[in-house]
Amino acid sequence: EATMGELKKLFPMHFGGDNPATLRKYKVVKTPLSVYKTTPGCQQLRPDQTTPIKNFFLAGDYTMQRYLASMEGAVLSGKLCAQAVDSKREQLPSSTAVSAPVSAWVMPLAVLDLDAAYESCRQETATWAKTFYLGTLLLPLEKRRAIWAIYVWCRRTDELMDSAEAQARPVEELATRLDRWEQKTRALFNGAVEDDLDAVMVDTLERFPQDIQPYLDMIEGQRMDLTWTRYPTFDDLKLYCYRVAGTVGLMTQGVMGVDSAYTTAPWSHRPDTSDAAVALGIANQLTNILRDVGEDRGRGRIYLPQEDLQRFGYSEEDLLAGRMNDAWRQLMAFQLERARDWFARSEAGVRWLSADARWPVWTSLRLYRGILDAIEQLDYDVFNNRAYVGRLGKMLELPRSYVIAQTR
């Protein structure tokens, strides 16, 4: 009776008229493992709604979903499962008897809910990636919302390893988290929706289809942080940079799109922007590493290649002590030039992008490269200062990038 009461409140359109919906079968399951608390850290005790069985999902008020442990939460959890199953309906063999979509008896994903979820992604991007966010505002609404969703997915992946809470967790627990996140990501690409972020990501993937591999590669990059605290060579660091940032270029290039001028003629060969997209991601990550040297040393991490430290005669002890000397300045000058070279490699691909994406990409590229200039202005002292591009610099860069986008 309680369940029927909640169903009638949530889906009133299905309980009126001559043929109202009825509850045909039910079973009550009780388990001592049913745990829900509002305190941090308890959420992971709730089992995932996805299962090892393809297209089979769990419903219930204590499964891993965004609703509270209540009768309403149980009903809404069932709604999520129905939507996940319905998303797979088109893949069923033609001989399979399906009279109506599974979600025909539940409300579709509410547009207002999806809009609210995208707004949450926008706010998070604006808070944590101010320079990047400014560039996204120059995109059309549909594209910018997709970029915000992808950014938040990447941030969630990064937080599994780099959040303050994660720093206090044992390596084994972090490895388990990454395994669960990979499982969740694979389910996401199969249309499974468990929370607001899943909803906007599924919507993004429907609008801008893409491959799952860059997402799995990014998770592999987080796994590197489980065991790698030093990088012997730049090739080692480059692999890491590809996985945690070059992949972002691959995730977003489909959203940006290619200018139709290069694809409409019968003899046209679609330009491949992948190398340039990866190069921009690597350039951005190298910039992050140079900006955050002081912060990373506090976590016991040194991303600057060991071969470069040795080449310039600057020791680990010097770095951990934040020692400013000529060797450090020469080392940093070399690192900045390397990062600038990767930015230069990325520029070649911008001209292939759709017209509405070139200005935003040029703006983001030039603003992020401006952080390297800010490091130089600090005399390379990233131990005691954080390099950034100020508001005035950002505003001045907008018209410059616009002109470049029209001429290159």
CSV table of N, CA and C in Angstrom, one decimal, residues 101-198:
chain,number,residue,atom,x,y,z
A,101,PRO,N,7.9,0.3,-24.7
A,101,PRO,CA,9.1,0.6,-24.0
A,101,PRO,C,8.9,0.3,-22.5
A,102,VAL,N,10.0,-0.2,-21.9
A,102,VAL,CA,10.0,-0.4,-20.5
A,102,VAL,C,9.6,0.8,-19.7
A,103,SER,N,10.1,2.0,-20.2
A,103,SER,CA,9.8,3.2,-19.5
A,103,SER,C,8.5,3.8,-19.8
A,104,ALA,N,7.6,3.1,-20.5
A,104,ALA,CA,6.3,3.7,-20.9
A,104,ALA,C,5.5,3.9,-19.7
A,105,TRP,N,5.7,3.2,-18.6
A,105,TRP,CA,4.9,3.3,-17.4
A,105,TRP,C,5.6,4.2,-16.3
A,106,VAL,N,6.7,4.8,-16.7
A,106,VAL,CA,7.4,5.8,-15.8
A,106,VAL,C,7.6,7.1,-16.5
A,107,MET,N,7.9,8.1,-15.8
A,107,MET,CA,8.1,9.4,-16.4
A,107,MET,C,9.5,9.4,-17.1
A,108,PRO,N,9.6,10.0,-18.3
A,108,PRO,CA,10.9,10.1,-18.9
A,108,PRO,C,11.8,11.0,-18.1
A,109,LEU,N,13.1,11.0,-18.3
A,109,LEU,CA,14.0,11.9,-17.6
A,109,LEU,C,13.6,13.3,-17.8
A,110,ALA,N,13.2,14.0,-16.7
A,110,ALA,CA,12.6,15.3,-16.8
A,110,ALA,C,13.6,16.3,-17.4
A,111,VAL,N,13.1,17.1,-18.3
A,111,VAL,CA,14.0,18.1,-18.9
A,111,VAL,C,14.5,19.1,-17.9
A,112,LEU,N,13.6,19.4,-16.9
A,112,LEU,CA,14.1,20.3,-15.9
A,112,LEU,C,15.2,19.7,-15.0
A,113,ASP,N,15.1,18.4,-14.8
A,113,ASP,CA,16.2,17.7,-14.1
A,113,ASP,C,17.5,17.8,-14.8
A,114,LEU,N,17.4,17.5,-16.2
A,114,LEU,CA,18.6,17.5,-17.0
A,114,LEU,C,19.2,18.9,-17.1
A,115,ASP,N,18.3,19.9,-17.2
A,115,ASP,CA,18.8,21.3,-17.2
A,115,ASP,C,19.5,21.7,-15.8
A,116,ALA,N,18.9,21.2,-14.8
A,116,ALA,CA,19.5,21.5,-13.4
A,116,ALA,C,20.9,20.7,-13.3
A,117,ALA,N,21.0,19.5,-13.9
A,117,ALA,CA,22.2,18.8,-13.8
A,117,ALA,C,23.3,19.5,-14.6
A,118,TYR,N,22.9,20.0,-15.8
A,118,TYR,CA,23.9,20.8,-16.6
A,118,TYR,C,24.3,22.1,-15.9
A,119,GLU,N,23.4,22.7,-15.3
A,119,GLU,CA,23.7,23.9,-14.5
A,119,GLU,C,24.7,23.6,-13.4
A,120,SER,N,24.5,22.5,-12.7
A,120,SER,CA,25.5,22.1,-11.7
A,120,SER,C,26.9,21.9,-12.3
A,121,CYS,N,26.9,21.3,-13.5
A,121,CYS,CA,28.2,21.1,-14.2
A,121,CYS,C,28.8,22.5,-14.5
A,122,ARG,N,28.0,23.4,-15.0
A,122,ARG,CA,28.5,24.7,-15.3
A,122,ARG,C,29.1,25.4,-14.1
A,123,GLN,N,28.4,25.3,-12.9
A,123,GLN,CA,28.9,26.0,-11.7
A,123,GLN,C,30.2,25.4,-11.3
A,124,GLU,N,30.3,24.1,-11.4
A,124,GLU,CA,31.5,23.4,-10.9
A,124,GLU,C,32.7,23.8,-11.9
A,125,THR,N,32.4,23.8,-13.2
A,125,THR,CA,33.5,24.2,-14.1
A,125,THR,C,33.9,25.7,-13.8
A,126,ALA,N,33.0,26.5,-13.6
A,126,ALA,CA,33.3,27.9,-13.3
A,126,ALA,C,34.1,28.1,-12.0
A,127,THR,N,33.8,27.3,-11.1
A,127,THR,CA,34.5,27.4,-9.8
A,127,THR,C,36.0,26.8,-9.8
A,128,TRP,N,36.2,25.7,-10.5
A,128,TRP,CA,37.4,25.0,-10.4
A,128,TRP,C,38.3,25.2,-11.7
A,129,ALA,N,37.8,25.7,-12.7
A,129,ALA,CA,38.6,25.8,-14.0
A,129,ALA,C,38.3,27.2,-14.6
A,130,LYS,N,38.6,28.3,-14.0
A,130,LYS,CA,38.2,29.6,-14.4
A,130,LYS,C,38.7,29.9,-15.8
A,131,THR,N,40.0,29.6,-16.1
A,131,THR,CA,40.5,30.0,-17.4
A,131,THR,C,39.8,29.1,-18.5
A,132,PHE,N,39.7,27.8,-18.2
A,132,PHE,CA,39.0,26.9,-19.1
A,132,PHE,C,37.6,27.3,-19.3
A,133,TYR,N,36.9,27.7,-18.3
A,133,TYR,CA,35.5,28.1,-18.3
A,133,TYR,C,35.3,29.3,-19.2
A,134,LEU,N,36.1,30.2,-19.1
A,134,LEU,CA,36.0,31.4,-20.0
A,134,LEU,C,35.9,31.0,-21.4
A,135,GLY,N,36.8,30.1,-21.9
A,135,GLY,CA,36.8,29.7,-23.3
A,135,GLY,C,35.5,29.0,-23.6
A,136,THR,N,34.9,28.2,-22.7
A,136,THR,CA,33.7,27.5,-23.0
A,136,THR,C,32.5,28.4,-23.2
A,137,LEU,N,32.5,29.6,-22.6
A,137,LEU,CA,31.4,30.5,-22.8
A,137,LEU,C,31.3,31.0,-24.2
A,138,LEU,N,32.3,30.9,-25.0
A,138,LEU,CA,32.3,31.3,-26.4
A,138,LEU,C,31.7,30.3,-27.3
A,139,LEU,N,31.4,29.1,-26.8
A,139,LEU,CA,30.8,28.1,-27.6
A,139,LEU,C,29.2,28.2,-27.7
A,140,PRO,N,28.6,27.7,-28.7
A,140,PRO,CA,27.1,27.6,-28.7
A,140,PRO,C,26.7,26.8,-27.4
A,141,LEU,N,25.4,27.0,-27.0
A,141,LEU,CA,24.9,26.4,-25.8
A,141,LEU,C,25.1,24.9,-25.7
A,142,GLU,N,24.7,24.2,-26.8
A,142,GLU,CA,24.7,22.8,-26.8
A,142,GLU,C,26.1,22.2,-26.6
A,143,LYS,N,27.1,22.9,-27.3
A,143,LYS,CA,28.5,22.4,-27.2
A,143,LYS,C,29.1,22.8,-25.8
A,144,ARG,N,28.8,24.0,-25.3
A,144,ARG,CA,29.4,24.3,-24.0
A,144,ARG,C,28.8,23.4,-22.9
A,145,ARG,N,27.5,23.1,-23.0
A,145,ARG,CA,27.0,22.2,-21.9
A,145,ARG,C,27.7,20.8,-22.0
A,146,ALA,N,27.9,20.3,-23.2
A,146,ALA,CA,28.6,19.0,-23.3
A,146,ALA,C,30.1,19.1,-22.8
A,147,ILE,N,30.7,20.2,-23.0
A,147,ILE,CA,32.1,20.4,-22.5
A,147,ILE,C,32.1,20.4,-20.9
A,148,TRP,N,31.1,21.1,-20.4
A,148,TRP,CA,31.0,21.2,-18.9
A,148,TRP,C,30.8,19.8,-18.3
A,149,ALA,N,29.9,19.0,-19.0
A,149,ALA,CA,29.7,17.6,-18.5
A,149,ALA,C,31.0,16.8,-18.5
A,150,ILE,N,31.7,16.9,-19.7
A,150,ILE,CA,32.9,16.1,-19.8
A,150,ILE,C,33.9,16.6,-18.7
A,151,TYR,N,34.0,17.9,-18.5
A,151,TYR,CA,35.0,18.4,-17.5
A,151,TYR,C,34.6,17.9,-16.1
A,152,VAL,N,33.4,17.8,-15.8
A,152,VAL,CA,33.0,17.4,-14.4
A,152,VAL,C,33.3,15.9,-14.3
A,153,TRP,N,33.1,15.1,-15.4
A,153,TRP,CA,33.4,13.7,-15.3
A,153,TRP,C,34.9,13.5,-15.1
A,154,CYS,N,35.7,14.3,-15.8
A,154,CYS,CA,37.2,14.3,-15.6
A,154,CYS,C,37.6,14.7,-14.2
A,155,ARG,N,36.9,15.7,-13.6
A,155,ARG,CA,37.2,16.1,-12.3
A,155,ARG,C,36.8,15.0,-11.3
A,156,ARG,N,35.7,14.4,-11.5
A,156,ARG,CA,35.3,13.3,-10.6
A,156,ARG,C,36.4,12.2,-10.6
A,157,THR,N,36.9,11.9,-11.8
A,157,THR,CA,37.9,10.9,-11.9
A,157,THR,C,39.2,11.3,-11.2
A,158,ASP,N,39.6,12.6,-11.3
A,158,ASP,CA,40.8,13.1,-10.7
A,158,ASP,C,40.6,13.1,-9.1
A,159,GLU,N,39.4,13.4,-8.7
A,159,GLU,CA,39.2,13.5,-7.2
A,159,GLU,C,39.3,12.1,-6.6
A,160,LEU,N,39.1,11.0,-7.3
A,160,LEU,CA,39.3,9.7,-6.7
A,160,LEU,C,40.7,9.5,-6.2
A,161,MET,N,41.6,10.3,-6.7
A,161,MET,CA,43.0,10.1,-6.3
A,161,MET,C,43.5,11.4,-5.5
A,162,ASP,N,43.1,12.6,-6.0
A,162,ASP,CA,43.7,13.8,-5.5
A,162,ASP,C,43.0,14.6,-4.5
A,163,SER,N,41.7,14.2,-4.2
A,163,SER,CA,41.0,15.0,-3.2
A,163,SER,C,41.6,14.8,-1.8
A,164,ALA,N,41.4,15.8,-0.9
A,164,ALA,CA,41.9,15.7,0.4
A,164,ALA,C,41.5,14.4,1.1
A,165,GLU,N,40.3,14.0,0.9
A,165,GLU,CA,39.8,12.8,1.5
A,165,GLU,C,40.5,11.6,1.0
A,166,ALA,N,40.8,11.6,-0.3
A,166,ALA,CA,41.5,10.4,-0.9
A,166,ALA,C,42.9,10.3,-0.4
A,167,GLN,N,43.5,11.5,-0.2
A,167,GLN,CA,44.9,11.4,0.3
A,167,GLN,C,45.1,10.7,1.6
A,168,ALA,N,44.1,10.5,2.4
A,168,ALA,CA,44.2,9.8,3.7
A,168,ALA,C,43.8,8.4,3.5
A,169,ARG,N,43.5,7.9,2.3
A,169,ARG,CA,43.0,6.5,2.2
A,169,ARG,C,44.2,5.6,1.7
A,170,PRO,N,44.2,4.3,2.1
A,170,PRO,CA,45.2,3.4,1.7
A,170,PRO,C,45.2,3.2,0.2
A,171,VAL,N,46.3,2.8,-0.4
A,171,VAL,CA,46.4,2.5,-1.8
A,171,VAL,C,45.4,1.5,-2.3
A,172,GLU,N,45.2,0.4,-1.5
A,172,GLU,CA,44.3,-0.6,-1.9
A,172,GLU,C,42.9,-0.1,-2.0
A,173,GLU,N,42.5,0.8,-1.2
A,173,GLU,CA,41.1,1.3,-1.3
A,173,GLU,C,41.0,2.2,-2.5
A,174,LEU,N,42.0,3.0,-2.8
A,174,LEU,CA,42.0,3.8,-3.9
A,174,LEU,C,41.9,3.0,-5.2
A,175,ALA,N,42.7,1.9,-5.2
A,175,ALA,CA,42.7,1.0,-6.4
A,175,ALA,C,41.3,0.4,-6.6
A,176,THR,N,40.6,0.1,-5.5
A,176,THR,CA,39.2,-0.5,-5.6
A,176,THR,C,38.3,0.6,-6.1
A,177,ARG,N,38.5,1.8,-5.7
A,177,ARG,CA,37.6,2.9,-6.2
A,177,ARG,C,37.8,3.1,-7.7
A,178,LEU,N,39.0,3.0,-8.2
A,178,LEU,CA,39.2,3.2,-9.6
A,178,LEU,C,38.6,2.0,-10.4
A,179,ASP,N,38.7,0.8,-9.8
A,179,ASP,CA,38.0,-0.3,-10.5
A,179,ASP,C,36.5,-0.1,-10.6
A,180,ARG,N,35.9,0.4,-9.5
A,180,ARG,CA,34.5,0.6,-9.5
A,180,ARG,C,34.1,1.7,-10.5
A,181,TRP,N,35.0,2.8,-10.5
A,181,TRP,CA,34.7,3.9,-11.5
A,181,TRP,C,34.8,3.4,-12.9
A,182,GLU,N,35.8,2.5,-13.2
A,182,GLU,CA,35.8,2.0,-14.6
A,182,GLU,C,34.6,1.2,-14.9
A,183,GLN,N,34.1,0.4,-13.9
A,183,GLN,CA,32.9,-0.4,-14.2
A,183,GLN,C,31.7,0.5,-14.4
A,184,LYS,N,31.6,1.6,-13.6
A,184,LYS,CA,30.6,2.5,-13.8
A,184,LYS,C,30.6,3.3,-15.1
A,185,THR,N,31.9,3.6,-15.6
A,185,THR,CA,32.1,4.3,-16.8
A,185,THR,C,31.6,3.4,-18.0
A,186,ARG,N,32.0,2.1,-17.9
A,186,ARG,CA,31.6,1.1,-19.0
A,186,ARG,C,30.1,1.0,-19.0
A,187,ALA,N,29.4,1.0,-17.9
A,187,ALA,CA,28.0,1.0,-17.8
A,187,ALA,C,27.4,2.2,-18.4
A,188,LEU,N,28.0,3.4,-18.1
A,188,LEU,CA,27.6,4.7,-18.6
A,188,LEU,C,27.5,4.7,-20.1
A,189,PHE,N,28.6,4.1,-20.8
A,189,PHE,CA,28.6,4.0,-22.2
A,189,PHE,C,27.6,3.0,-22.8
A,190,ASN,N,27.0,2.2,-21.9
A,190,ASN,CA,25.9,1.3,-22.3
A,190,ASN,C,24.6,1.9,-22.0
A,191,GLY,N,24.6,3.2,-21.5
A,191,GLY,CA,23.3,3.9,-21.3
A,191,GLY,C,22.8,3.8,-19.9
A,192,ALA,N,23.6,3.3,-18.9
A,192,ALA,CA,23.1,3.2,-17.6
A,192,ALA,C,23.2,4.5,-16.9
A,193,VAL,N,22.1,5.0,-16.2
A,193,VAL,CA,22.1,6.3,-15.6
A,193,VAL,C,21.8,6.0,-14.1
A,194,GLU,N,22.7,6.5,-13.2
A,194,GLU,CA,22.6,6.3,-11.8
A,194,GLU,C,22.5,7.6,-11.1
A,195,ASP,N,23.0,8.7,-11.7
A,195,ASP,CA,23.0,10.0,-11.0
A,195,ASP,C,22.9,11.1,-12.0
A,196,ASP,N,22.9,12.3,-11.5
A,196,ASP,CA,22.8,13.5,-12.4
A,196,ASP,C,23.9,13.6,-13.4
A,197,LEU,N,25.2,13.3,-13.0
A,197,LEU,CA,26.3,13.3,-13.9
A,197,LEU,C,26.1,12.3,-15.0
A,198,ASP,N,25.7,11.1,-14.6
A,198,ASP,CA,25.4,10.1,-15.7
A,198,ASP,C,24.4,10.6,-16.7
